[in-house]
CSV table of C-alpha atoms in Angstrom, one decimal:
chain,number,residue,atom,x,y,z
A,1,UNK,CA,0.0,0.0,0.0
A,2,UNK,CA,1.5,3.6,-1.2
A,3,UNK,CA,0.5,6.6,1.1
A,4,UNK,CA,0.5,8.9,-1.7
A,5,UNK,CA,2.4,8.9,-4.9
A,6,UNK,CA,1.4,13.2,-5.7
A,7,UNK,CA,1.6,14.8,-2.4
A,8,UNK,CA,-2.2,14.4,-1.6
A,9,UNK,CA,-1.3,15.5,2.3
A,10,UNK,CA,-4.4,15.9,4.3
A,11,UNK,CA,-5.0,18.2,6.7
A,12,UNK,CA,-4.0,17.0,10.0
A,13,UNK,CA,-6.1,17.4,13.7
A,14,UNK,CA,-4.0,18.9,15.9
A,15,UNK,CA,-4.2,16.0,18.4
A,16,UNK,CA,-2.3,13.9,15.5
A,17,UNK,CA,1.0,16.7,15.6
A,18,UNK,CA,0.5,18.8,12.8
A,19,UNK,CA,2.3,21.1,14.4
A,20,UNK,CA,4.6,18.5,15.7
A,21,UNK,CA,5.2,17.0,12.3
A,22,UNK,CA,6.2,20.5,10.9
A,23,UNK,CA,9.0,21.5,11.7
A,24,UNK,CA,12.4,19.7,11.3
A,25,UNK,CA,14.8,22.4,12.2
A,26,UNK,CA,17.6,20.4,13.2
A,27,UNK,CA,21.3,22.3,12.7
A,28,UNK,CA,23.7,19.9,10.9
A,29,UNK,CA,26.5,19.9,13.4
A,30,UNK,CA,26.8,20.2,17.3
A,31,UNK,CA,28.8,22.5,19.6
A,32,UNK,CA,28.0,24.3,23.6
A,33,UNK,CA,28.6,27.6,24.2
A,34,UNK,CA,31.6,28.9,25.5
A,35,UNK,CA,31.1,27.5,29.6
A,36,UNK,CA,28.6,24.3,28.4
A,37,UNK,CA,25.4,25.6,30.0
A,38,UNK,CA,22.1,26.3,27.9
A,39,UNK,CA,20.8,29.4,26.9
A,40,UNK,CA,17.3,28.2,27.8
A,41,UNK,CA,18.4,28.5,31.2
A,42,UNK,CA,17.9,24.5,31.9
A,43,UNK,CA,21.7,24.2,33.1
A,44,UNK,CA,22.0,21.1,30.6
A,45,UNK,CA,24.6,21.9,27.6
A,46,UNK,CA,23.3,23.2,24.5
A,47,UNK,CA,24.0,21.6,21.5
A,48,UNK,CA,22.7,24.0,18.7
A,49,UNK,CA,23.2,27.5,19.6
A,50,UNK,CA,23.3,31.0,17.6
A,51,UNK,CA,27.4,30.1,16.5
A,52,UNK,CA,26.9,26.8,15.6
A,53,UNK,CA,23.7,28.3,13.6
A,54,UNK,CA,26.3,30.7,11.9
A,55,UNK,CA,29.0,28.7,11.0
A,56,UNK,CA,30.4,27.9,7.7
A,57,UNK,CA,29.6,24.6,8.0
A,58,UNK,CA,25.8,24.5,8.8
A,59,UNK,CA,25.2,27.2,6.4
A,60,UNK,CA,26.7,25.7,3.5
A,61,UNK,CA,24.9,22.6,4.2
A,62,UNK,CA,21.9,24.3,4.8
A,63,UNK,CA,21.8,26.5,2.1
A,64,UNK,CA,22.8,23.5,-0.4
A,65,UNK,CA,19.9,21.4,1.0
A,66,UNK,CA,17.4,24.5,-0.3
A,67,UNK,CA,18.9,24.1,-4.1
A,68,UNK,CA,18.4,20.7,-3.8
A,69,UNK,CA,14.8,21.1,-3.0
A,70,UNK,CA,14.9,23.9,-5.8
A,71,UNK,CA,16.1,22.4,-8.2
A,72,UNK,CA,14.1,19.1,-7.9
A,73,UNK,CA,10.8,20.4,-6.7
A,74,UNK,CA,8.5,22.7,-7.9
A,75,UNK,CA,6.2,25.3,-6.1
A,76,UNK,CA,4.0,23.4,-4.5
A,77,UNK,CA,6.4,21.9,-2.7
A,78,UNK,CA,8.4,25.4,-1.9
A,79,UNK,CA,4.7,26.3,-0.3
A,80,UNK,CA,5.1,23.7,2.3
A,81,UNK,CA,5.9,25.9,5.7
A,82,UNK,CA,6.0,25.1,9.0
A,83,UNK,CA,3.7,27.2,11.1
A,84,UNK,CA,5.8,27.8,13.7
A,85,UNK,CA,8.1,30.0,11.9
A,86,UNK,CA,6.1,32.8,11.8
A,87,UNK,CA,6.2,34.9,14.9
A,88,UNK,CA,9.4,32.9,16.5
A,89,UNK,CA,10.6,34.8,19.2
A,90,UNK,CA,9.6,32.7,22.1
A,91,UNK,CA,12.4,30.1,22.0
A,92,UNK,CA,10.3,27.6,21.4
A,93,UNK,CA,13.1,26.4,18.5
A,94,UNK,CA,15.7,26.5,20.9
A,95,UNK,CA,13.7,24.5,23.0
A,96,UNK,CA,13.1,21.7,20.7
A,97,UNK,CA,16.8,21.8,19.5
A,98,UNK,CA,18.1,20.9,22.4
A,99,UNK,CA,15.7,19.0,24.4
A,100,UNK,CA,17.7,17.1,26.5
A,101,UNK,CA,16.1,13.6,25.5
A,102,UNK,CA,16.8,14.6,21.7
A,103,UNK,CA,12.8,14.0,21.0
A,104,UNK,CA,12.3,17.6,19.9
A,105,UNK,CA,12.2,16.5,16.0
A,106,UNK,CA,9.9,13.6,17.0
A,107,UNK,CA,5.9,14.5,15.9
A,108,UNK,CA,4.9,14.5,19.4
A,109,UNK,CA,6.6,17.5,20.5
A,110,UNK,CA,4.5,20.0,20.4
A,111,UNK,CA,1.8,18.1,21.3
A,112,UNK,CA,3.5,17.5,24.7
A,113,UNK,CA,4.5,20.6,25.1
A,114,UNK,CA,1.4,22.5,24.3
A,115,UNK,CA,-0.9,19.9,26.1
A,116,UNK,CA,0.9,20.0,29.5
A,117,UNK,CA,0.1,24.4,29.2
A,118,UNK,CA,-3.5,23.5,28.0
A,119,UNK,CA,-4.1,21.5,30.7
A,120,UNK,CA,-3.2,23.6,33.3
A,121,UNK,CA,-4.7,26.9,32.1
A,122,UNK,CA,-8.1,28.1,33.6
A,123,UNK,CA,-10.8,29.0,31.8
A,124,UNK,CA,-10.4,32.8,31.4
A,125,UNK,CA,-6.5,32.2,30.4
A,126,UNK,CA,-7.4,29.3,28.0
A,127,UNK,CA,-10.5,31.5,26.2
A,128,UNK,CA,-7.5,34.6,26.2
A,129,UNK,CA,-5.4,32.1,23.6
A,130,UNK,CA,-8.7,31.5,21.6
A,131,UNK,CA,-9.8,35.4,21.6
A,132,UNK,CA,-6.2,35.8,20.0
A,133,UNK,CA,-6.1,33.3,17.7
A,134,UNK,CA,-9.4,33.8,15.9
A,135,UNK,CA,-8.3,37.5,15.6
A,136,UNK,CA,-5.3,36.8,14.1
A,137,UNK,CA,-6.2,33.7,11.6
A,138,UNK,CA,-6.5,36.4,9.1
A,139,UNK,CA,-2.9,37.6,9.6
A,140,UNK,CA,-1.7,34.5,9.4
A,141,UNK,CA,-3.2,33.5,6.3
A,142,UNK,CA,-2.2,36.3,4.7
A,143,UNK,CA,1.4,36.2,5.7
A,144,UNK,CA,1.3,32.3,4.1
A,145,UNK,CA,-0.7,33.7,0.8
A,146,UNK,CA,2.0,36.6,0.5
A,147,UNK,CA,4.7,34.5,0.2
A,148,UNK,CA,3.5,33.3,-2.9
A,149,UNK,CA,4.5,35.7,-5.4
A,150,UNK,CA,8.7,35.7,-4.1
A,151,UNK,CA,8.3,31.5,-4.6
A,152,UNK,CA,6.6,31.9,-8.3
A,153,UNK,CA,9.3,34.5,-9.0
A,154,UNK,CA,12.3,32.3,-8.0
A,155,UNK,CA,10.7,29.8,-9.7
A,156,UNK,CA,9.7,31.5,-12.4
A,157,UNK,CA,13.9,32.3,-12.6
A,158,UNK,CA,14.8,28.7,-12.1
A,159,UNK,CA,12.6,27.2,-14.7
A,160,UNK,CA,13.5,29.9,-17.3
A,161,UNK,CA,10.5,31.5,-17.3
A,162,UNK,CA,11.4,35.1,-16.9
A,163,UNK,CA,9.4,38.0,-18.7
A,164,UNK,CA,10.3,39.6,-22.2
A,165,UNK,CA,13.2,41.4,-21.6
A,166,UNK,CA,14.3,40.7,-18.1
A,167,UNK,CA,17.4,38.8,-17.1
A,168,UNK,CA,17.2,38.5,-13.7
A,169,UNK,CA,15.3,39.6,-10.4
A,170,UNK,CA,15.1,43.1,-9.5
A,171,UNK,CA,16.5,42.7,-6.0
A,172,UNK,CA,14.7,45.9,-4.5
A,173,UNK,CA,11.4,44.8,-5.3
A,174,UNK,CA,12.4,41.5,-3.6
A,175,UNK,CA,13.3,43.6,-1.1
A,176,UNK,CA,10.1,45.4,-0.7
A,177,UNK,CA,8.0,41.9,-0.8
A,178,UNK,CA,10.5,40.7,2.0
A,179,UNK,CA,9.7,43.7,4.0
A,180,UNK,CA,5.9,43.8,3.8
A,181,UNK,CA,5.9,40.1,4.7
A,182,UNK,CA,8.4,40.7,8.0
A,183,UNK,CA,5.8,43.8,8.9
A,184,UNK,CA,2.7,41.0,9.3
A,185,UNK,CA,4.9,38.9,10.9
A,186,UNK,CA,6.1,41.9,13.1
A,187,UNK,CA,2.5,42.3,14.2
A,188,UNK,CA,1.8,38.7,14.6
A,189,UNK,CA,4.5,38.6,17.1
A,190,UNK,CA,3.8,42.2,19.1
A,191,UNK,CA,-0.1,40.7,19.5
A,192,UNK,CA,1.3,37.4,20.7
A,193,UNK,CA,3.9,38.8,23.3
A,194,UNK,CA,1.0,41.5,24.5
A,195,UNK,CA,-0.9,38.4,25.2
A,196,UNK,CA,1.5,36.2,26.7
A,197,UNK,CA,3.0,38.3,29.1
A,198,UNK,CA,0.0,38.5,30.3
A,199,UNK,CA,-1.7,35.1,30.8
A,200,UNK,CA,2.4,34.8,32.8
A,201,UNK,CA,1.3,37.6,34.9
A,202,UNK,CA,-1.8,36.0,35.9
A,203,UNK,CA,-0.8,32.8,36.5
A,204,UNK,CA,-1.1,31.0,40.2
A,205,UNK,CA,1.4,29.6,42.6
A,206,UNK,CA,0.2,26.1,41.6
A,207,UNK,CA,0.6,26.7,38.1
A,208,UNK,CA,3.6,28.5,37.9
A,209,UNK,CA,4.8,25.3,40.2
A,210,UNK,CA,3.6,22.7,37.3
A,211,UNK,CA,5.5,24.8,34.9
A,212,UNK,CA,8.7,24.6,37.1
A,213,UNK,CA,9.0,21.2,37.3
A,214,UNK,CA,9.0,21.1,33.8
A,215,UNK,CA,11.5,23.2,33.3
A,216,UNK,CA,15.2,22.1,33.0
A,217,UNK,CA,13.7,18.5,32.1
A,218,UNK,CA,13.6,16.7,28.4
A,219,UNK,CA,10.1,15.5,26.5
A,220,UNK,CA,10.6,11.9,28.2
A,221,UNK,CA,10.0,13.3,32.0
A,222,UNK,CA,7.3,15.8,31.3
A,223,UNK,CA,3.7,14.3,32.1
A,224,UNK,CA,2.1,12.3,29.3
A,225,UNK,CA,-0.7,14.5,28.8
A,226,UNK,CA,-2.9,13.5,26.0
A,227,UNK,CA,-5.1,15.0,23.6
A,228,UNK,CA,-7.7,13.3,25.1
A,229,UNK,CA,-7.4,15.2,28.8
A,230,UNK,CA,-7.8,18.7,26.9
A,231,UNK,CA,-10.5,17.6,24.3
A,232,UNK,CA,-13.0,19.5,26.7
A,233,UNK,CA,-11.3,22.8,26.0
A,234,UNK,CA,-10.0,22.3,21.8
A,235,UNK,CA,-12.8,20.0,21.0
A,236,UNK,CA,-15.1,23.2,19.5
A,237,UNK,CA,-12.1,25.1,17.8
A,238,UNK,CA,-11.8,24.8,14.1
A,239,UNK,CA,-9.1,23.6,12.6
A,240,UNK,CA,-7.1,27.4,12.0
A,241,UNK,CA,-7.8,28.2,15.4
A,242,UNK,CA,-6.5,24.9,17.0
A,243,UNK,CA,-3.5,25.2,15.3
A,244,UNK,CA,-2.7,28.8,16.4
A,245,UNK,CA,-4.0,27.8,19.9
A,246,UNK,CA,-1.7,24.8,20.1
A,247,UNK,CA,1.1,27.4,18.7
A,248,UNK,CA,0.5,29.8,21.6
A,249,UNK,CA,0.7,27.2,24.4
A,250,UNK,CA,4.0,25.8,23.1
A,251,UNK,CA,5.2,29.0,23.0
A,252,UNK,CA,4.2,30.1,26.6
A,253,UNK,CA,5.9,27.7,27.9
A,254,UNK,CA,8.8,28.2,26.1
A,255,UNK,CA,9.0,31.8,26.5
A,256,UNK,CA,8.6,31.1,30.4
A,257,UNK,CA,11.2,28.6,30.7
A,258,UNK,CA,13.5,30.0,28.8
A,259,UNK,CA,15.9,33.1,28.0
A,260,UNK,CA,16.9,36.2,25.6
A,261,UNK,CA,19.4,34.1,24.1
A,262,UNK,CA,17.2,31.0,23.6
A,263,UNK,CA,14.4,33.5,21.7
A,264,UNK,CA,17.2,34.7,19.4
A,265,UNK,CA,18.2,31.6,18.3
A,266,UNK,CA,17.4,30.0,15.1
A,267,UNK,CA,18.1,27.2,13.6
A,268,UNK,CA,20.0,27.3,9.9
A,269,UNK,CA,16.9,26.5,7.8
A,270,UNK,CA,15.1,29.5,9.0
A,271,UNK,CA,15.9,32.1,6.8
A,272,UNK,CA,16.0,30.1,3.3
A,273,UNK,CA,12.3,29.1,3.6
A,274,UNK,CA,11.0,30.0,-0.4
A,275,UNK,CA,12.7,26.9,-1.9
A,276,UNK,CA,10.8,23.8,-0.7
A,277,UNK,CA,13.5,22.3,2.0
A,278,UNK,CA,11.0,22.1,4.5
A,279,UNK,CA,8.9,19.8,2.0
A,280,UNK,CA,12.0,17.9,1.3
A,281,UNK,CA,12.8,17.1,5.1
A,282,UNK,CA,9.5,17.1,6.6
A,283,UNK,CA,6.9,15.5,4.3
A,284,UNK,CA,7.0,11.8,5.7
A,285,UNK,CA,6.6,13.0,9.0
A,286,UNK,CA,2.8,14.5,8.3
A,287,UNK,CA,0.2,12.9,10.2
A,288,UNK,CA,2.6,10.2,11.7
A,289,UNK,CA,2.7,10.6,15.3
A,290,UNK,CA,6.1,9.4,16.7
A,291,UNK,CA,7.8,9.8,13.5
A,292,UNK,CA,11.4,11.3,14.1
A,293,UNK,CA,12.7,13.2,11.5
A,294,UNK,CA,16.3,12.6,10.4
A,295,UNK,CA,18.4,15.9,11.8
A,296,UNK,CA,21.2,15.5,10.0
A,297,UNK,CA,19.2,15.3,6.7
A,298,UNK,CA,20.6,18.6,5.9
A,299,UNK,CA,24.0,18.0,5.9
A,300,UNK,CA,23.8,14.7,4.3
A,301,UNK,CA,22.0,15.7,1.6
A,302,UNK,CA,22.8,19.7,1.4
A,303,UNK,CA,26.5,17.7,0.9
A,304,UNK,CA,25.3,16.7,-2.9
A,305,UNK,CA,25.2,20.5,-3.9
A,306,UNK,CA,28.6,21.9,-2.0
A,307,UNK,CA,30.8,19.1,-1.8
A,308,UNK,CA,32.0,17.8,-5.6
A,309,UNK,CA,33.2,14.8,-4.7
A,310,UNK,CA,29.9,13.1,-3.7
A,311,UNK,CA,29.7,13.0,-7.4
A,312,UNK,CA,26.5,15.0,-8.2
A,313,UNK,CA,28.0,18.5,-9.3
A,314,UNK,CA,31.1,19.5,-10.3
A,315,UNK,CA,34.1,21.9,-8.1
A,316,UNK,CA,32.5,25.0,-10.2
A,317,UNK,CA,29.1,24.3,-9.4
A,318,UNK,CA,29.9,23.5,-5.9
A,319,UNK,CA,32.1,26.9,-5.6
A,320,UNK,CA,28.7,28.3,-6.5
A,321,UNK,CA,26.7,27.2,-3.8
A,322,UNK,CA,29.4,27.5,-1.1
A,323,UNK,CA,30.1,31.2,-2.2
A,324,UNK,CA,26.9,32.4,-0.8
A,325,UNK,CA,28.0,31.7,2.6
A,326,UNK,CA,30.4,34.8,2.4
A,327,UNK,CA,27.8,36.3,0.0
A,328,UNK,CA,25.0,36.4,2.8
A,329,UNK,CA,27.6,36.9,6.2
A,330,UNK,CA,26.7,40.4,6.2
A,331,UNK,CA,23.2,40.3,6.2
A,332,UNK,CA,23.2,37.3,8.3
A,333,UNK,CA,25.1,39.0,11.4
A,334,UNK,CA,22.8,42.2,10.9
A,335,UNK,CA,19.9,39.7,11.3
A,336,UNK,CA,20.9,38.5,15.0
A,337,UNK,CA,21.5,41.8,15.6
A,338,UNK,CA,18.1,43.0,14.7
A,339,UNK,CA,16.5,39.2,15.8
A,340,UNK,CA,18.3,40.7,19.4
A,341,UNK,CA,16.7,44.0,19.4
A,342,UNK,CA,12.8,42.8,18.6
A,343,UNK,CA,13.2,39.7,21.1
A,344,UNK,CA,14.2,41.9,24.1
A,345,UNK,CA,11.6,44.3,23.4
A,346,UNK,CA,9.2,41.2,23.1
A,347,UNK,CA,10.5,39.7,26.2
A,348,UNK,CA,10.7,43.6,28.2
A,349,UNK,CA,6.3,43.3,28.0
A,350,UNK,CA,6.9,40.1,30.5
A,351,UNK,CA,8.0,42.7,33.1
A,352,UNK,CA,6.8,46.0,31.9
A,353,UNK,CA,2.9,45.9,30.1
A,354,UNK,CA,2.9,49.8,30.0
A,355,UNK,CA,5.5,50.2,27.2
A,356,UNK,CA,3.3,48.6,24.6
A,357,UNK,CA,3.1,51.0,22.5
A,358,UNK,CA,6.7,52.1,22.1
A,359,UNK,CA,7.5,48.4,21.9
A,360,UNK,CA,5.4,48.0,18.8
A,361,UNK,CA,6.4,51.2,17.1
A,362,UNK,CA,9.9,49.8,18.0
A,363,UNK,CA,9.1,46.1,16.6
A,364,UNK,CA,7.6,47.4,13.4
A,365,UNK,CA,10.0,49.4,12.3
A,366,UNK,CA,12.9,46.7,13.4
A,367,UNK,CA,10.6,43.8,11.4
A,368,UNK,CA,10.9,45.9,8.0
A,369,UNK,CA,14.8,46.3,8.3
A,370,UNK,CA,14.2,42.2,9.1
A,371,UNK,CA,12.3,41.8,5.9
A,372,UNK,CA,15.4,44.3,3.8
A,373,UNK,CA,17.8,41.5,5.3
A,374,UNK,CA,16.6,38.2,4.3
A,375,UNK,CA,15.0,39.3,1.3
A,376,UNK,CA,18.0,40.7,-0.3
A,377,UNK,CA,19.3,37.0,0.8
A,378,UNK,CA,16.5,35.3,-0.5
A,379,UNK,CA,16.8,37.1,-3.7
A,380,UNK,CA,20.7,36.3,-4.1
A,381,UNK,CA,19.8,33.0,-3.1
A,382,UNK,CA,17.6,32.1,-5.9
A,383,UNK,CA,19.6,33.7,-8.7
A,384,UNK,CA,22.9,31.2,-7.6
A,385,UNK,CA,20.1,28.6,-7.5
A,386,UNK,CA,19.3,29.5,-11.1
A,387,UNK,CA,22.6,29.9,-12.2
A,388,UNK,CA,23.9,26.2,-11.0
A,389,UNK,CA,20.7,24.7,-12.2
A,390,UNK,CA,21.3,26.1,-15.9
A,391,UNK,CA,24.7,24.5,-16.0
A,392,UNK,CA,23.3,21.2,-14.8
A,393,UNK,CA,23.9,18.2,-17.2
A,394,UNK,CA,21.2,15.8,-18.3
A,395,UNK,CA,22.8,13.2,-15.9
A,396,UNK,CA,23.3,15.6,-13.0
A,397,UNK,CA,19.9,16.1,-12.6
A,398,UNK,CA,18.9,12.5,-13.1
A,399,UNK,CA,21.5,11.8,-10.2
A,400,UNK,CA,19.8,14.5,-8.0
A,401,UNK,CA,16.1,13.4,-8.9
A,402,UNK,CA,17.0,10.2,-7.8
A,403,UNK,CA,18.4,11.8,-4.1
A,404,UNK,CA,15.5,13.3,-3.8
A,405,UNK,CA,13.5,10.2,-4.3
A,406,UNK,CA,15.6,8.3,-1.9
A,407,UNK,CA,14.9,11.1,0.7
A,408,UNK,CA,11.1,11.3,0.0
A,409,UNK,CA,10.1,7.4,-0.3
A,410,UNK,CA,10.4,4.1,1.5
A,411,UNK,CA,8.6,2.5,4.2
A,412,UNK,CA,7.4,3.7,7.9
A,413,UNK,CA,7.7,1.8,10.8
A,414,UNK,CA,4.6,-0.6,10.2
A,415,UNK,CA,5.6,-1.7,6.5
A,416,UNK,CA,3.5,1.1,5.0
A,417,UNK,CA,5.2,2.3,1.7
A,418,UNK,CA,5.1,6.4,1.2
A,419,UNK,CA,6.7,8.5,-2.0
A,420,UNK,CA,6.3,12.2,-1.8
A,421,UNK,CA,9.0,12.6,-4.2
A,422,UNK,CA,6.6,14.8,-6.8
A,423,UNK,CA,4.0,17.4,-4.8
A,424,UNK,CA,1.5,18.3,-6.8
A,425,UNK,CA,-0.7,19.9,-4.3
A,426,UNK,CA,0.0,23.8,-3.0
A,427,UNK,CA,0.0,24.8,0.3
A,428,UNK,CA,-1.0,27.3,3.1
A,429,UNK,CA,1.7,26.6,5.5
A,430,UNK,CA,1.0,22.5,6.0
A,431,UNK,CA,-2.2,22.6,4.8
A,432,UNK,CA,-3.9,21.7,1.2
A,433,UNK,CA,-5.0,24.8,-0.3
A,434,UNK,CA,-8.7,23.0,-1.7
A,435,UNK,CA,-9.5,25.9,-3.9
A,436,UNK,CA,-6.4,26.6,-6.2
A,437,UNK,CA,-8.3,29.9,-7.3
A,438,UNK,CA,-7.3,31.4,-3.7
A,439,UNK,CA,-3.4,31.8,-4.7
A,440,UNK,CA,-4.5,33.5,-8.3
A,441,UNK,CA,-4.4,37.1,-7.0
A,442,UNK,CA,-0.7,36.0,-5.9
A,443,UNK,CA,0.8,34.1,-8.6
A,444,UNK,CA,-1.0,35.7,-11.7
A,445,UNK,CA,1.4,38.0,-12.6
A,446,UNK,CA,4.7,38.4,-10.8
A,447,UNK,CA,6.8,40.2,-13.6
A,448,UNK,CA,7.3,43.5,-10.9
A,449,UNK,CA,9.9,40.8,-9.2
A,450,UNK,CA,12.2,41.0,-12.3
């Protein structure tokens, strides 16, 4: 029996770890900071941190595994997005990087995590989370339609396909996409921290004591609460709202557990997210609670694009990719700085709820010097991308077709056989977008990005 041969992904209840399933962040090497403790403030040793994040290594990797996704996929599978990466100044990444019992990439994660906070929430916190998230839905869709005209343009420049007379992006109005996207998402995350800080505030002795004894401890000793002890509270949310609810627990707990340093981090694969990696690395994983995904999938794979003598590209080609390391240091160190600057602020509404406004004039204008950064990447990004996919031989791309098969088929744990190698079905974040006609007004006509 096949699971799916065209990328037919369902949508997923939240009980099941959609959230879970989505998001495979794992860096491709391992250091600790410079005295071994975690940032998260848990005292155990961090593995992935900001550095390792930044280094040569797990960027080259990283950014390798996204032309490999490029340059075999198409758009529906760049429009496969994790929901958690919008808004992601909580540390709830950190969190699942370095969970001390190395379960963070395992399905059930979230589900753990954000069950425990369900569970322990009263009635007027827990309606707070759904107040929030049915007044955002329409943010968050809008951030996950918007992305579509930067991946039909870098596809669109991959494939060939550019308009009459243009011979490449124009990076300012990538730019400019970048930055209107990073404003929404800038919003998204002022609502949330306004809102967090303070269901914190209000919370009791007893809770805060549940929380504690979570704290500092890995997936395998937190309680095993199930979907089934919160059904009373999620069982009348639809299926937007659950999702963002589920979102908002994990992240409470998270951003009370943890630290400055854990909200800045991020892992590699957060910045390259138009190019279909996350479909690459995560697809299996939908709807199959337990599954882990592979974390060093990255820099295994990402390997075939930067590394010549795994036999797939040639030195030139693989100069190529690695170049954009230096290409992107730049922006990449302005990023933490600015990532820095908007998580404090976040974080300073835990303490003091009177500077809301200053903090979002703050965040806002921060989040569009965000967007400038990465979409200038982006943009640089996908014309290399282009540029090693027009020199690829007929063979080469055979070879890498047939890594990206290997990666996307085989069989899970109870003999069922799965391919996702071809998706054929688009996305809003990691769900099937029914009605094709919704991503028209987006991917109609993007000639303004060249």
């Amino acid at each position: 029996m096949t699971a799916t041969t065209t990328c037919r992904l369902r949508r997923i209840a939240v009980g099941a770890g959609l959230l879970g399933a989505m998001v495979g962040c794992g860096s491709s090497s391992t250091t600790t900071s410079a005295d071994g403790s975690s940032p998260g403030g848990s005292g155990v040793p961090a593995e992935y941190t900001v550095e390792q994040t930044l280094s040569d290594g797990a960027q080259r990797t990283t950014l390798a595994f996204d032309a490999l996704a490029m340059l075999t996929g198409n758009l529906a599978a760049q429009s496969f997005f994790p929901p958690g990466k919008v808004a992601d100044y909580t540390g709830f990444q950190y969190l699942r990087d370095n969970d001390p019992d190395h379960m963070g990439h395992n399905t059930s994660f979230l589900t753990r995590v954000a069950n425990n906070v369900i569970y322990t929430l009263n009635t007027t916190q827990f309606a707070q989370l759904k107040t929030l998230a049915t007044a955002q839905q329409s943010q968050i869709d809008l951030y996950g339609l918007r992305r579509y005209p930067l991946m039909q343009a870098f596809r669109r420049l991959v494939d060939g396909n550019l308009p009459a007379g243009a011979t490449g992006l124009d990076l300012a109005a990538v730019r400019a996409a970048s930055r209107e996207l990073y404003l929404i998402d800038g919003q998204i995350s002022f609502d949330r921290a306004v809102l967090y800080a303070q269901v914190l505030g209000s919370l009791t002795t007893a809770q805060r004591a549940y929380l504690d004894a979570m704290k500092g401890r890995g997936f395998n000793a937190w309680p095993n609460i199930t979907s089934d002890k919160v059904r009373d509270k999620m069982a009348s949310l639809p299926q937007g709202t659950a999702v963002a609810v589920m979102t908002y627990a994990s992240d409470l707990f998270s951003w009370y557990a943890g630290s400055l340093d854990a909200d800045v981090y991020f892992c590699p694969e957060r910045h390259g997210t138009y190019f279909g990696s996350f479909y690459l690395k995560d697809a299996p994983a939908v709807g199959h609670e337990g599954y882990s995904i592979n974390e060093q999938l990255t820099a295994t794979a990402g390997a075939a694009l930067c590394d010549s003598s795994k036999g797939y590209v040639t030195a030139a080609q693989a100069a190529l990719v690695s170049g954009l390391v230096d290409t992107q240091r730049t922006n990449l160190t302005n990023i933490v700085a600015t990532r820095r600057q908007i998580a404090g602020l976040l974080r300073g509404l835990i303490t003091s709820p009177s500077s809301a406004a200053s903090v979002k004039a703050q965040v806002l204008a921060l989040s569009g010097t965000y967007g400038d950064l990465d979409g200038a990447n982006n943009g640089t990004y996908a014309t290399v991308f282009a540029q090693v996919g027009r020199s690829l031989t007929t063979s080469q791309r055979t070879a890498l077709t047939a890594l990206r098969k290997s990666i996307l088929s085989g069989r899970y744990a109870d003999g069922t056989a799965f391919d996702f190698t071809t998706c054929s079905t688009p996305f809003l974040y990691s769900a099937v977008v029914a009605d094709p006609s919704l991503l028209a007004p987006y991917i109609a006509n993007t000639d303004y990005l060249f």
